[in-house]
């Protein structure tokens, strides 16, 4: 099924272009920094560095004719550069602002927060029942040491039989200390362990 481009929100006015249009190109570098940051394109900072360097050179020269020539060239080149990049900027900005993309980014942020909380403050994470159904499950991770069989079976590569085995073994060993501990204890294949990385936490029992 093809992707319906009508579902993509129309991008807002690219205000970064205004900085490029400012006379003599003295603020072009600001525009490229803003534009690149908006669409998460770090290499745009390279363009910004070039135009900033040109501006510094202009202000450090004593010859007005040379300053004028460099300013004119930098300004024209900057505008041309912006016009060339603008169509791609609009497409990428629209993709990044698509509702599905925003939802995916939010879910990834929640998952990172949950994993960070589990490592830095396991007591708080445990009190909030992070990784357990009915608790702080918005983190998008599963607490292997406390989750029910059904929840474990929802993880990638974890079958119902393997989920039951995990629950049985964790009772015997009083919980797993890490993903590596889980993998070694149950002799899980390497690909299964890697598929679980970033999706599970191991709060103390």
C-alpha positions in Angstrom: 0.0 0.0 0.0 1.5 3.3 -1.1 2.0 6.3 1.3 -0.6 9.0 0.8 1.3 12.2 0.6 -1.9 14.1 1.5 -1.5 12.9 5.0 1.7 14.9 5.4 1.2 18.3 7.1 2.2 21.3 5.0 5.5 22.6 6.3 5.6 26.1 7.9 7.2 29.0 6.3 11.0 28.4 6.3 12.1 31.4 8.4 15.7 30.3 8.1 15.6 31.6 4.5 15.0 35.1 5.7 18.4 35.2 7.4 20.0 34.2 4.1 18.2 37.0 2.3 19.5 39.7 4.7 21.7 42.1 2.6 25.3 41.2 2.1 24.9 37.7 3.5 26.2 38.7 7.0 23.5 36.5 8.7 23.5 33.6 6.2 25.3 31.4 8.7 22.4 31.9 11.2 19.9 30.7 8.6 21.8 27.6 7.7 22.2 26.7 11.4 18.5 27.1 12.0 17.5 25.3 8.8 19.8 22.3 9.5 18.8 22.0 13.1 15.1 22.0 12.1 15.5 19.0 9.8 18.3 17.4 11.8 21.0 17.8 9.2 24.3 18.5 11.0 26.2 18.9 7.7 24.3 22.1 7.2 26.5 23.5 10.0 29.4 23.2 7.5 27.7 25.7 5.2 27.1 28.0 8.2 30.8 27.8 9.0 31.8 28.8 5.5 29.4 31.8 5.5 30.5 32.8 9.0 34.1 32.7 7.9 33.4 34.9 4.9 31.7 37.4 7.2 34.6 37.5 9.5 37.0 38.0 6.6 34.8 40.9 5.3 34.9 42.7 8.7 38.7 42.1 9.1 39.6 43.7 5.7 40.5 47.3 5.3 39.8 47.6 1.6 36.2 48.6 1.0 36.4 47.4 -2.6 37.5 43.9 -1.5 34.9 43.8 1.2 32.2 44.7 -1.2 33.3 42.1 -3.7 33.5 39.3 -1.1 30.2 40.3 0.4 28.4 40.4 -2.9 29.8 37.0 -3.9 29.0 35.4 -0.5 25.5 36.8 -0.5 24.7 35.6 -4.0 26.2 32.2 -3.4 24.3 31.9 -0.1 21.0 32.7 -1.7 21.7 30.2 -4.5 22.7 27.6 -1.9 19.5 28.1 0.0 17.3 27.9 -3.1 18.9 24.6 -4.1 18.4 23.1 -0.6 14.9 24.5 0.0 12.9 21.8 -1.9 14.7 19.0 0.0 14.3 20.9 3.2 10.6 21.1 2.7 10.2 17.4 2.0 12.3 16.4 5.0 10.6 18.8 7.3 7.2 17.4 6.2 8.4 13.9 6.9 9.7 14.7 10.3 6.5 16.4 11.3 4.3 13.6 10.0 2.1 12.4 12.9 3.4 8.8 12.7 7.0 10.1 12.8 6.3 12.4 15.8 4.6 9.4 17.6 7.6 7.2 16.9 10.0 9.8 18.2 7.9 10.3 21.3 7.9 6.5 21.9 11.6 6.4 21.5 12.1 9.2 23.9 9.9 7.4 26.5 11.9 4.2 26.0 15.2 6.0 26.6 13.8 7.7 29.7 12.5 4.4 31.1 15.9 2.7 30.5 17.8 5.7 32.1 15.4 5.7 35.1 15.9 1.9 35.6 19.7 2.4 35.7 19.9 5.6 37.7 17.0 5.1 40.2 15.9 1.4 40.2 13.9 2.0 43.4 11.8 4.7 41.9 11.4 2.7 38.7 10.3 -0.3 40.8 7.8 1.8 42.8 6.3 3.1 39.6 6.1 -0.5 38.4 8.1 0.4 35.3 7.9 -2.3 32.6 4.8 -4.0 34.1 1.3 -3.9 32.8 -0.8 -1.5 34.9 2.3 0.4 36.0 4.5 2.9 34.2 4.3 1.0 30.9 4.4 4.1 28.7 8.2 3.6 28.7 7.8 0.9 26.0 10.1 -1.5 27.9 9.5 -4.7 29.8 10.9 -5.5 33.2 12.0 -9.1 32.8 12.3 -9.7 36.5 8.6 -8.8 37.2 6.6 -9.0 34.0 4.0 -11.6 33.5 4.4 -14.4 31.0 2.0 -12.7 28.6 4.1 -9.5 28.6 7.3 -11.3 28.1 5.8 -13.2 25.2 5.2 -9.9 23.5 8.9 -9.3 23.2 10.6 -10.0 19.9 11.9 -13.6 19.5 10.3 -14.6 22.8 7.8 -17.4 22.3 5.2 -18.4 25.0 7.3 -21.4 25.9 10.5 -19.3 26.3 8.5 -16.7 28.3 7.4 -19.4 30.7 11.0 -20.7 31.0 12.2 -17.2 31.8 9.6 -16.9 34.6 10.6 -20.3 36.0 14.3 -19.6 35.9 14.1 -16.1 37.3 12.3 -17.5 40.4 15.2 -20.0 40.9 17.9 -17.4 40.5 16.0 -14.5 42.2 16.0 -12.4 39.1 18.5 -11.6 36.4 21.0 -8.8 36.7 21.3 -7.8 33.1 20.5 -8.8 29.5 23.8 -10.5 29.3 23.0 -12.5 32.5 19.6 -13.5 31.0 21.3 -14.6 27.7 24.0 -16.7 29.4 21.7 -18.2 32.0 19.2 -19.4 29.4 21.8 -19.9 26.6 19.9 -17.6 24.3 21.2 -17.1 20.7 23.1 -13.9 20.1 20.5 -12.5 17.7 17.8 -12.9 20.3 19.8 -11.0 22.9 20.4 -8.2 20.5 16.7 -8.0 19.5 15.9 -7.5 23.2 18.5 -4.7 23.7 16.8 -1.4 24.4 13.5 -3.1 25.0 14.0 -4.7 28.5 15.1 -3.7 32.0 16.0 -5.7 35.0 14.8 -4.2 38.2 15.9 -5.8 41.4 13.4 -8.3 43.1 
